């Protein structure tokens, strides 16, 4: 009886090894994504998976200035991450957007719904096999609302997507501007989103790299944010490939948040003095 059991166990072990080596059975290792808010104002980060992948962090959450939120992800996640701004979820009004940028049906937790453009998008394809690189980029193909950087942890220069040298909202042409009720520029549309023309959207007869070239608008985006994807056939490809278990996504990276925080404080102080 013991010999028979031993033979069965050995056969089962061989079968399991076969499945593992053939890729039919695998252990999906976890991945950690840190979302950092260095903006001088609160943001509401959101996530939306591509088809077949789970929703992370229920699809959205609140993140105050100076705080970091840790998200656990499966080792083979594929999807998008962005930040919403100017949100108010306390007074829903007839399904109107709750956020000035990046809104997802007026919900705090987007539950997989993609946010309304224009919004700066982090696009990630995480590989479960850490011998293979993960791929990620920052896209402003549909527009821009905040600067963002992405890197691995510990940071490596070859894995870094830097922020922007200038805030695109400050140099956004009037025809691309998204303005809130207070008259402030909250986001900058891409030419494709603003004009819906094939030549800007790289579709139909412009649906190839040799036909769709950078426009004056995408070139403006590229000068301000050189490491971002600015139009569909942006070259050389800004996509980064890097193997890691941990990634850091920072909104308003570098000194952008500090400089704007100081300006905001000075303006607020001046307003109080004026009043």
PDB file of C-alpha atoms in Angstrom:
ATOM      1  CA  UNK A   1       0.000   0.000   0.000  1.00  0.00           C
ATOM      2  CA  UNK A   2       2.828   2.345   0.885  1.00  0.00           C
ATOM      3  CA  UNK A   3       4.603   1.510  -2.354  1.00  0.00           C
ATOM      4  CA  UNK A   4       1.448   2.234  -4.340  1.00  0.00           C
ATOM      5  CA  UNK A   5       0.980   5.563  -2.544  1.00  0.00           C
ATOM      6  CA  UNK A   6       4.627   6.415  -3.163  1.00  0.00           C
ATOM      7  CA  UNK A   7       4.221   5.737  -6.874  1.00  0.00           C
ATOM      8  CA  UNK A   8       1.124   7.950  -7.016  1.00  0.00           C
ATOM      9  CA  UNK A   9       2.917  10.739  -5.135  1.00  0.00           C
ATOM     10  CA  UNK A  10       5.892  10.534  -7.468  1.00  0.00           C
ATOM     11  CA  UNK A  11       3.655  10.630 -10.520  1.00  0.00           C
ATOM     12  CA  UNK A  12       1.766  13.609  -9.109  1.00  0.00           C
ATOM     13  CA  UNK A  13       5.023  15.434  -8.412  1.00  0.00           C
ATOM     14  CA  UNK A  14       6.195  14.832 -11.971  1.00  0.00           C
ATOM     15  CA  UNK A  15       2.864  16.120 -13.296  1.00  0.00           C
ATOM     16  CA  UNK A  16       3.060  19.286 -11.172  1.00  0.00           C
ATOM     17  CA  UNK A  17       6.613  19.923 -12.336  1.00  0.00           C
ATOM     18  CA  UNK A  18       5.436  19.533 -15.923  1.00  0.00           C
ATOM     19  CA  UNK A  19       2.710  22.142 -15.431  1.00  0.00           C
ATOM     20  CA  UNK A  20       5.131  24.559 -13.796  1.00  0.00           C
ATOM     21  CA  UNK A  21       7.783  24.256 -16.487  1.00  0.00           C
ATOM     22  CA  UNK A  22       5.197  24.441 -19.267  1.00  0.00           C
ATOM     23  CA  UNK A  23       3.716  27.642 -17.833  1.00  0.00           C
ATOM     24  CA  UNK A  24       0.300  26.086 -17.122  1.00  0.00           C
ATOM     25  CA  UNK A  25       0.708  26.545 -13.398  1.00  0.00           C
ATOM     26  CA  UNK A  26       2.367  29.616 -11.985  1.00  0.00           C
ATOM     27  CA  UNK A  27       2.626  31.571  -8.823  1.00  0.00           C
ATOM     28  CA  UNK A  28       1.641  35.169  -9.419  1.00  0.00           C
ATOM     29  CA  UNK A  29       3.945  37.242  -7.299  1.00  0.00           C
ATOM     30  CA  UNK A  30       2.691  40.473  -5.809  1.00  0.00           C
ATOM     31  CA  UNK A  31       3.708  43.978  -6.773  1.00  0.00           C
ATOM     32  CA  UNK A  32       3.528  47.217  -4.794  1.00  0.00           C
ATOM     33  CA  UNK A  33       2.687  50.603  -6.291  1.00  0.00           C
ATOM     34  CA  UNK A  34       3.250  53.698  -4.156  1.00  0.00           C
ATOM     35  CA  UNK A  35       1.185  56.774  -5.064  1.00  0.00           C
ATOM     36  CA  UNK A  36       2.782  59.979  -3.780  1.00  0.00           C
ATOM     37  CA  UNK A  37       1.110  63.393  -3.717  1.00  0.00           C
ATOM     38  CA  UNK A  38       3.634  66.231  -3.754  1.00  0.00           C
ATOM     39  CA  UNK A  39       1.050  68.712  -5.000  1.00  0.00           C
ATOM     40  CA  UNK A  40       0.106  71.562  -2.644  1.00  0.00           C
ATOM     41  CA  UNK A  41      -3.522  70.436  -2.857  1.00  0.00           C
ATOM     42  CA  UNK A  42      -5.413  67.164  -2.417  1.00  0.00           C
ATOM     43  CA  UNK A  43      -5.836  64.747  -5.288  1.00  0.00           C
ATOM     44  CA  UNK A  44      -8.033  61.712  -5.830  1.00  0.00           C
ATOM     45  CA  UNK A  45      -5.940  59.025  -7.565  1.00  0.00           C
ATOM     46  CA  UNK A  46      -7.858  56.499  -9.634  1.00  0.00           C
ATOM     47  CA  UNK A  47      -7.147  53.171 -11.292  1.00  0.00           C
ATOM     48  CA  UNK A  48      -8.732  51.374 -14.225  1.00  0.00           C
ATOM     49  CA  UNK A  49      -7.597  47.908 -15.312  1.00  0.00           C
ATOM     50  CA  UNK A  50      -7.520  46.648 -18.846  1.00  0.00           C
ATOM     51  CA  UNK A  51      -9.870  43.780 -19.675  1.00  0.00           C
ATOM     52  CA  UNK A  52      -9.251  40.679 -17.603  1.00  0.00           C
ATOM     53  CA  UNK A  53      -7.383  42.367 -14.746  1.00  0.00           C
ATOM     54  CA  UNK A  54      -8.653  43.317 -11.273  1.00  0.00           C
ATOM     55  CA  UNK A  55      -9.516  46.801 -10.045  1.00  0.00           C
ATOM     56  CA  UNK A  56      -6.885  48.154  -7.648  1.00  0.00           C
ATOM     57  CA  UNK A  57      -7.775  50.110  -4.489  1.00  0.00           C
ATOM     58  CA  UNK A  58     -11.480  49.935  -5.423  1.00  0.00           C
ATOM     59  CA  UNK A  59     -10.685  52.228  -8.317  1.00  0.00           C
ATOM     60  CA  UNK A  60     -10.044  55.451  -6.399  1.00  0.00           C
ATOM     61  CA  UNK A  61      -9.264  57.190  -3.114  1.00  0.00           C
ATOM     62  CA  UNK A  62      -8.472  60.528  -1.472  1.00  0.00           C
ATOM     63  CA  UNK A  63      -4.829  61.554  -1.006  1.00  0.00           C
ATOM     64  CA  UNK A  64      -3.921  64.735   0.924  1.00  0.00           C
ATOM     65  CA  UNK A  65      -0.829  66.814   0.112  1.00  0.00           C
ATOM     66  CA  UNK A  66       2.447  65.259   1.208  1.00  0.00           C
ATOM     67  CA  UNK A  67       1.007  61.774   1.704  1.00  0.00           C
ATOM     68  CA  UNK A  68       1.829  58.404   0.137  1.00  0.00           C
ATOM     69  CA  UNK A  69      -0.669  55.609  -0.455  1.00  0.00           C
ATOM     70  CA  UNK A  70       0.447  52.007  -0.893  1.00  0.00           C
ATOM     71  CA  UNK A  71      -1.418  49.797  -3.371  1.00  0.00           C
ATOM     72  CA  UNK A  72      -0.988  46.048  -3.568  1.00  0.00           C
ATOM     73  CA  UNK A  73      -1.242  44.660  -7.092  1.00  0.00           C
ATOM     74  CA  UNK A  74      -1.011  41.191  -8.603  1.00  0.00           C
ATOM     75  CA  UNK A  75       2.283  40.474 -10.298  1.00  0.00           C
ATOM     76  CA  UNK A  76       0.784  40.636 -13.773  1.00  0.00           C
ATOM     77  CA  UNK A  77      -1.437  43.723 -13.608  1.00  0.00           C
ATOM     78  CA  UNK A  78      -2.234  45.803 -16.674  1.00  0.00           C
ATOM     79  CA  UNK A  79      -4.037  49.143 -16.596  1.00  0.00           C
ATOM     80  CA  UNK A  80      -4.038  52.900 -16.051  1.00  0.00           C
ATOM     81  CA  UNK A  81      -3.567  55.238 -13.110  1.00  0.00           C
ATOM     82  CA  UNK A  82      -4.348  58.956 -12.982  1.00  0.00           C
ATOM     83  CA  UNK A  83      -5.179  61.713 -10.505  1.00  0.00           C
ATOM     84  CA  UNK A  84      -8.441  63.618 -10.270  1.00  0.00           C
ATOM     85  CA  UNK A  85      -8.498  67.215  -9.080  1.00  0.00           C
ATOM     86  CA  UNK A  86     -11.060  69.616  -7.660  1.00  0.00           C
ATOM     87  CA  UNK A  87     -13.414  66.891  -6.445  1.00  0.00           C
ATOM     88  CA  UNK A  88     -16.519  67.247  -4.299  1.00  0.00           C
ATOM     89  CA  UNK A  89     -18.386  64.018  -3.608  1.00  0.00           C
ATOM     90  CA  UNK A  90     -20.668  65.491  -0.938  1.00  0.00           C
ATOM     91  CA  UNK A  91     -23.207  67.044  -3.293  1.00  0.00           C
ATOM     92  CA  UNK A  92     -23.941  64.852  -6.316  1.00  0.00           C
ATOM     93  CA  UNK A  93     -26.028  66.811  -8.827  1.00  0.00           C
ATOM     94  CA  UNK A  94     -27.836  64.914 -11.589  1.00  0.00           C
ATOM     95  CA  UNK A  95     -24.821  62.764 -12.455  1.00  0.00           C
ATOM     96  CA  UNK A  96     -22.679  65.805 -13.159  1.00  0.00           C
ATOM     97  CA  UNK A  97     -18.920  65.353 -12.726  1.00  0.00           C
ATOM     98  CA  UNK A  98     -17.805  65.444  -9.106  1.00  0.00           C
ATOM     99  CA  UNK A  99     -14.250  66.347 -10.160  1.00  0.00           C
ATOM    100  CA  UNK A 100     -12.944  69.164 -12.313  1.00  0.00           C
ATOM    101  CA  UNK A 101     -10.539  66.754 -14.036  1.00  0.00           C
ATOM    102  CA  UNK A 102     -10.413  62.976 -14.433  1.00  0.00           C
ATOM    103  CA  UNK A 103     -13.959  62.353 -13.185  1.00  0.00           C
ATOM    104  CA  UNK A 104     -15.421  58.833 -13.344  1.00  0.00           C
ATOM    105  CA  UNK A 105     -19.224  59.064 -13.242  1.00  0.00           C
ATOM    106  CA  UNK A 106     -19.102  61.240 -10.127  1.00  0.00           C
ATOM    107  CA  UNK A 107     -17.806  58.382  -7.958  1.00  0.00           C
ATOM    108  CA  UNK A 108     -15.014  58.364  -5.391  1.00  0.00           C
ATOM    109  CA  UNK A 109     -14.261  54.726  -6.229  1.00  0.00           C
ATOM    110  CA  UNK A 110     -14.188  54.439 -10.001  1.00  0.00           C
ATOM    111  CA  UNK A 111     -14.610  50.637  -9.911  1.00  0.00           C
ATOM    112  CA  UNK A 112     -12.802  50.240 -13.223  1.00  0.00           C
ATOM    113  CA  UNK A 113     -14.386  53.175 -15.050  1.00  0.00           C
ATOM    114  CA  UNK A 114     -11.909  55.248 -17.055  1.00  0.00           C
ATOM    115  CA  UNK A 115     -11.752  58.932 -16.145  1.00  0.00           C
ATOM    116  CA  UNK A 116     -12.867  61.729 -18.414  1.00  0.00           C
ATOM    117  CA  UNK A 117     -10.065  63.349 -20.406  1.00  0.00           C
ATOM    118  CA  UNK A 118      -8.072  65.506 -20.486  1.00  0.00           C
ATOM    119  CA  UNK A 119      -5.955  63.781 -17.876  1.00  0.00           C
ATOM    120  CA  UNK A 120      -2.328  62.699 -17.540  1.00  0.00           C
ATOM    121  CA  UNK A 121      -2.313  58.893 -17.700  1.00  0.00           C
ATOM    122  CA  UNK A 122       0.185  56.412 -16.287  1.00  0.00           C
ATOM    123  CA  UNK A 123      -0.093  53.224 -18.343  1.00  0.00           C
ATOM    124  CA  UNK A 124       1.419  50.060 -16.866  1.00  0.00           C
ATOM    125  CA  UNK A 125       1.970  46.475 -17.971  1.00  0.00           C
ATOM    126  CA  UNK A 126       3.471  44.573 -15.044  1.00  0.00           C
ATOM    127  CA  UNK A 127       5.041  41.177 -15.741  1.00  0.00           C
ATOM    128  CA  UNK A 128       4.581  38.355 -13.225  1.00  0.00           C
ATOM    129  CA  UNK A 129       7.900  36.837 -14.308  1.00  0.00           C
ATOM    130  CA  UNK A 130      10.485  39.206 -12.842  1.00  0.00           C
ATOM    131  CA  UNK A 131      13.027  37.903 -15.323  1.00  0.00           C
ATOM    132  CA  UNK A 132      10.971  39.814 -17.872  1.00  0.00           C
ATOM    133  CA  UNK A 133      10.696  43.620 -17.790  1.00  0.00           C
ATOM    134  CA  UNK A 134       7.522  45.492 -16.984  1.00  0.00           C
ATOM    135  CA  UNK A 135       6.496  48.302 -19.313  1.00  0.00           C
ATOM    136  CA  UNK A 136       5.095  51.703 -18.424  1.00  0.00           C
ATOM    137  CA  UNK A 137       4.692  55.190 -19.832  1.00  0.00           C
ATOM    138  CA  UNK A 138       3.060  58.529 -19.095  1.00  0.00           C
ATOM    139  CA  UNK A 139       0.631  59.611 -21.790  1.00  0.00           C
ATOM    140  CA  UNK A 140      -0.795  63.024 -22.620  1.00  0.00           C
ATOM    141  CA  UNK A 141      -2.262  61.770 -25.896  1.00  0.00           C
ATOM    142  CA  UNK A 142      -5.703  62.773 -24.590  1.00  0.00           C
ATOM    143  CA  UNK A 143      -4.468  65.787 -22.635  1.00  0.00           C
ATOM    144  CA  UNK A 144      -2.847  66.865 -19.375  1.00  0.00           C
ATOM    145  CA  UNK A 145      -3.995  67.825 -15.907  1.00  0.00           C
ATOM    146  CA  UNK A 146      -0.971  67.220 -13.638  1.00  0.00           C
ATOM    147  CA  UNK A 147       2.732  66.443 -13.985  1.00  0.00           C
ATOM    148  CA  UNK A 148       3.687  62.939 -12.863  1.00  0.00           C
ATOM    149  CA  UNK A 149       6.838  60.861 -12.591  1.00  0.00           C
ATOM    150  CA  UNK A 150       7.241  57.082 -12.454  1.00  0.00           C
ATOM    151  CA  UNK A 151      10.182  55.020 -11.266  1.00  0.00           C
ATOM    152  CA  UNK A 152      11.028  51.723  -9.665  1.00  0.00           C
ATOM    153  CA  UNK A 153      12.032  51.259  -6.026  1.00  0.00           C
ATOM    154  CA  UNK A 154      14.896  51.505  -5.234  1.00  0.00           C
ATOM    155  CA  UNK A 155      15.118  54.127  -7.940  1.00  0.00           C
ATOM    156  CA  UNK A 156      17.199  53.564 -11.031  1.00  0.00           C
ATOM    157  CA  UNK A 157      17.885  56.239 -13.634  1.00  0.00           C
ATOM    158  CA  UNK A 158      17.126  53.862 -16.505  1.00  0.00           C
ATOM    159  CA  UNK A 159      13.706  53.163 -14.988  1.00  0.00           C
ATOM    160  CA  UNK A 160      12.727  56.810 -14.472  1.00  0.00           C
ATOM    161  CA  UNK A 161      10.070  58.763 -16.313  1.00  0.00           C
ATOM    162  CA  UNK A 162      10.644  62.319 -15.170  1.00  0.00           C
ATOM    163  CA  UNK A 163       8.122  65.069 -14.693  1.00  0.00           C
ATOM    164  CA  UNK A 164       7.716  68.209 -16.785  1.00  0.00           C
ATOM    165  CA  UNK A 165      10.078  71.150 -17.088  1.00  0.00           C
ATOM    166  CA  UNK A 166       7.056  73.444 -17.273  1.00  0.00           C
ATOM    167  CA  UNK A 167       3.468  73.209 -16.120  1.00  0.00           C
ATOM    168  CA  UNK A 168       1.509  72.695 -19.327  1.00  0.00           C
ATOM    169  CA  UNK A 169      -1.483  74.503 -17.874  1.00  0.00           C
ATOM    170  CA  UNK A 170       0.598  77.688 -17.774  1.00  0.00           C
ATOM    171  CA  UNK A 171       1.428  77.526 -21.491  1.00  0.00           C
ATOM    172  CA  UNK A 172      -1.706  75.810 -22.793  1.00  0.00           C
ATOM    173  CA  UNK A 173      -3.128  77.549 -25.903  1.00  0.00           C
ATOM    174  CA  UNK A 174      -6.610  79.024 -25.338  1.00  0.00           C
ATOM    175  CA  UNK A 175      -8.200  76.590 -27.797  1.00  0.00           C
ATOM    176  CA  UNK A 176      -7.019  73.641 -25.677  1.00  0.00           C
ATOM    177  CA  UNK A 177      -7.784  75.023 -22.230  1.00  0.00           C
ATOM    178  CA  UNK A 178     -10.289  73.519 -19.797  1.00  0.00           C
ATOM    179  CA  UNK A 179     -11.454  76.312 -17.494  1.00  0.00           C
ATOM    180  CA  UNK A 180     -13.395  75.923 -14.252  1.00  0.00           C
ATOM    181  CA  UNK A 181     -16.122  78.163 -12.865  1.00  0.00           C
ATOM    182  CA  UNK A 182     -13.505  80.367 -11.204  1.00  0.00           C
ATOM    183  CA  UNK A 183     -11.810  81.039 -14.541  1.00  0.00           C
ATOM    184  CA  UNK A 184      -8.760  78.882 -13.756  1.00  0.00           C
ATOM    185  CA  UNK A 185      -7.128  76.586 -16.301  1.00  0.00           C
ATOM    186  CA  UNK A 186      -7.614  73.122 -14.824  1.00  0.00           C
ATOM    187  CA  UNK A 187      -6.349  71.019 -17.730  1.00  0.00           C
ATOM    188  CA  UNK A 188      -5.021  71.163 -21.263  1.00  0.00           C
ATOM    189  CA  UNK A 189      -6.631  69.110 -24.020  1.00  0.00           C
ATOM    190  CA  UNK A 190      -4.641  67.392 -26.715  1.00  0.00           C
ATOM    191  CA  UNK A 191      -5.298  68.490 -30.284  1.00  0.00           C
ATOM    192  CA  UNK A 192      -6.989  65.147 -30.950  1.00  0.00           C
ATOM    193  CA  UNK A 193      -9.405  65.635 -28.061  1.00  0.00           C
ATOM    194  CA  UNK A 194     -10.040  69.293 -28.868  1.00  0.00           C
ATOM    195  CA  UNK A 195     -10.531  69.073 -32.643  1.00  0.00           C
ATOM    196  CA  UNK A 196     -11.230  65.360 -33.306  1.00  0.00           C
ATOM    197  CA  UNK A 197      -9.366  65.462 -36.620  1.00  0.00           C
ATOM    198  CA  UNK A 198      -7.782  62.385 -38.187  1.00  0.00           C
ATOM    199  CA  UNK A 199      -4.458  64.144 -38.683  1.00  0.00           C
ATOM    200  CA  UNK A 200      -4.233  64.890 -34.949  1.00  0.00           C
ATOM    201  CA  UNK A 201      -5.671  61.534 -33.827  1.00  0.00           C
ATOM    202  CA  UNK A 202      -3.513  59.384 -36.147  1.00  0.00           C
ATOM    203  CA  UNK A 203      -6.435  57.455 -37.616  1.00  0.00           C
ATOM    204  CA  UNK A 204      -7.845  56.452 -41.004  1.00  0.00           C
ATOM    205  CA  UNK A 205      -5.415  57.583 -43.717  1.00  0.00           C
ATOM    206  CA  UNK A 206      -3.171  59.017 -40.977  1.00  0.00           C
ATOM    207  CA  UNK A 207      -3.097  55.724 -39.078  1.00  0.00           C
ATOM    208  CA  UNK A 208       0.588  54.946 -39.574  1.00  0.00           C
ATOM    209  CA  UNK A 209       3.875  56.476 -38.370  1.00  0.00           C
ATOM    210  CA  UNK A 210       4.832  57.685 -41.836  1.00  0.00           C
ATOM    211  CA  UNK A 211       1.516  59.528 -42.229  1.00  0.00           C
ATOM    212  CA  UNK A 212       0.949  60.885 -38.714  1.00  0.00           C
ATOM    213  CA  UNK A 213       3.607  63.366 -37.663  1.00  0.00           C
ATOM    214  CA  UNK A 214       4.025  65.630 -34.622  1.00  0.00           C
ATOM    215  CA  UNK A 215       1.773  68.669 -34.691  1.00  0.00           C
ATOM    216  CA  UNK A 216       2.494  72.123 -33.346  1.00  0.00           C
ATOM    217  CA  UNK A 217       0.420  71.127 -30.310  1.00  0.00           C
ATOM    218  CA  UNK A 218       2.099  67.782 -29.582  1.00  0.00           C
ATOM    219  CA  UNK A 219       5.471  69.501 -30.044  1.00  0.00           C
ATOM    220  CA  UNK A 220       4.460  72.021 -27.380  1.00  0.00           C
ATOM    221  CA  UNK A 221       3.625  69.137 -25.048  1.00  0.00           C
ATOM    222  CA  UNK A 222       6.930  67.424 -25.869  1.00  0.00           C
ATOM    223  CA  UNK A 223       9.007  70.498 -25.069  1.00  0.00           C
ATOM    224  CA  UNK A 224       7.338  70.824 -21.673  1.00  0.00           C
ATOM    225  CA  UNK A 225       7.251  67.077 -20.887  1.00  0.00           C
ATOM    226  CA  UNK A 226       9.963  65.389 -22.993  1.00  0.00           C
ATOM    227  CA  UNK A 227       9.581  61.926 -21.427  1.00  0.00           C
ATOM    228  CA  UNK A 228       5.813  61.678 -22.034  1.00  0.00           C
ATOM    229  CA  UNK A 229       3.919  60.114 -24.928  1.00  0.00           C
ATOM    230  CA  UNK A 230       2.489  63.151 -26.718  1.00  0.00           C
ATOM    231  CA  UNK A 231       0.785  61.591 -29.745  1.00  0.00           C
ATOM    232  CA  UNK A 232      -0.006  58.083 -30.984  1.00  0.00           C
ATOM    233  CA  UNK A 233       3.232  57.482 -32.906  1.00  0.00           C
ATOM    234  CA  UNK A 234       5.585  59.428 -30.664  1.00  0.00           C
ATOM    235  CA  UNK A 235       9.198  58.490 -31.464  1.00  0.00           C
ATOM    236  CA  UNK A 236      11.563  57.488 -30.084  1.00  0.00           C
ATOM    237  CA  UNK A 237       9.187  55.498 -27.903  1.00  0.00           C
ATOM    238  CA  UNK A 238       8.908  56.987 -24.396  1.00  0.00           C
ATOM    239  CA  UNK A 239       7.864  53.568 -23.030  1.00  0.00           C
ATOM    240  CA  UNK A 240      10.172  52.369 -20.237  1.00  0.00           C
ATOM    241  CA  UNK A 241      10.958  48.690 -19.685  1.00  0.00           C
ATOM    242  CA  UNK A 242      12.198  47.779 -16.236  1.00  0.00           C
ATOM    243  CA  UNK A 243      11.926  44.713 -14.004  1.00  0.00           C
ATOM    244  CA  UNK A 244      10.835  45.468 -10.437  1.00  0.00           C
ATOM    245  CA  UNK A 245       8.468  44.474  -7.627  1.00  0.00           C
ATOM    246  CA  UNK A 246       7.873  48.070  -6.535  1.00  0.00           C
ATOM    247  CA  UNK A 247       7.016  51.238  -8.417  1.00  0.00           C
ATOM    248  CA  UNK A 248       6.564  54.846  -7.281  1.00  0.00           C
ATOM    249  CA  UNK A 249       4.145  57.206  -9.034  1.00  0.00           C
ATOM    250  CA  UNK A 250       4.551  60.819  -7.927  1.00  0.00           C
ATOM    251  CA  UNK A 251       2.130  63.583  -8.822  1.00  0.00           C
ATOM    252  CA  UNK A 252       3.710  67.061  -8.936  1.00  0.00           C
ATOM    253  CA  UNK A 253       7.252  65.655  -8.647  1.00  0.00           C
ATOM    254  CA  UNK A 254      10.519  67.466  -7.981  1.00  0.00           C
ATOM    255  CA  UNK A 255      10.128  71.114  -6.973  1.00  0.00           C
ATOM    256  CA  UNK A 256       6.888  71.685  -8.850  1.00  0.00           C
ATOM    257  CA  UNK A 257       4.715  71.167  -5.777  1.00  0.00           C
ATOM    258  CA  UNK A 258       7.010  73.148  -3.477  1.00  0.00           C
ATOM    259  CA  UNK A 259       7.177  76.135  -5.787  1.00  0.00           C
ATOM    260  CA  UNK A 260       3.432  76.177  -6.347  1.00  0.00           C
ATOM    261  CA  UNK A 261       2.783  75.617  -2.655  1.00  0.00           C
ATOM    262  CA  UNK A 262       4.823  78.715  -1.814  1.00  0.00           C
ATOM    263  CA  UNK A 263       3.012  80.717  -4.464  1.00  0.00           C
ATOM    264  CA  UNK A 264      -0.345  79.501  -3.155  1.00  0.00           C
ATOM    265  CA  UNK A 265       0.627  80.435   0.400  1.00  0.00           C
ATOM    266  CA  UNK A 266       1.814  83.899  -0.627  1.00  0.00           C
ATOM    267  CA  UNK A 267      -1.378  84.530  -2.585  1.00  0.00           C
ATOM    268  CA  UNK A 268      -3.490  83.359   0.354  1.00  0.00           C
ATOM    269  CA  UNK A 269      -1.552  85.572   2.755  1.00  0.00           C
ATOM    270  CA  UNK A 270      -1.929  88.531   0.433  1.00  0.00           C
ATOM    271  CA  UNK A 271      -5.647  87.878   0.158  1.00  0.00           C
ATOM    272  CA  UNK A 272      -6.019  87.826   3.941  1.00  0.00           C
ATOM    273  CA  UNK A 273      -4.054  91.067   4.231  1.00  0.00           C
ATOM    274  CA  UNK A 274      -6.179  92.664   1.525  1.00  0.00           C
ATOM    275  CA  UNK A 275      -9.373  91.637   3.274  1.00  0.00           C
TER     276      UNK A 275
END
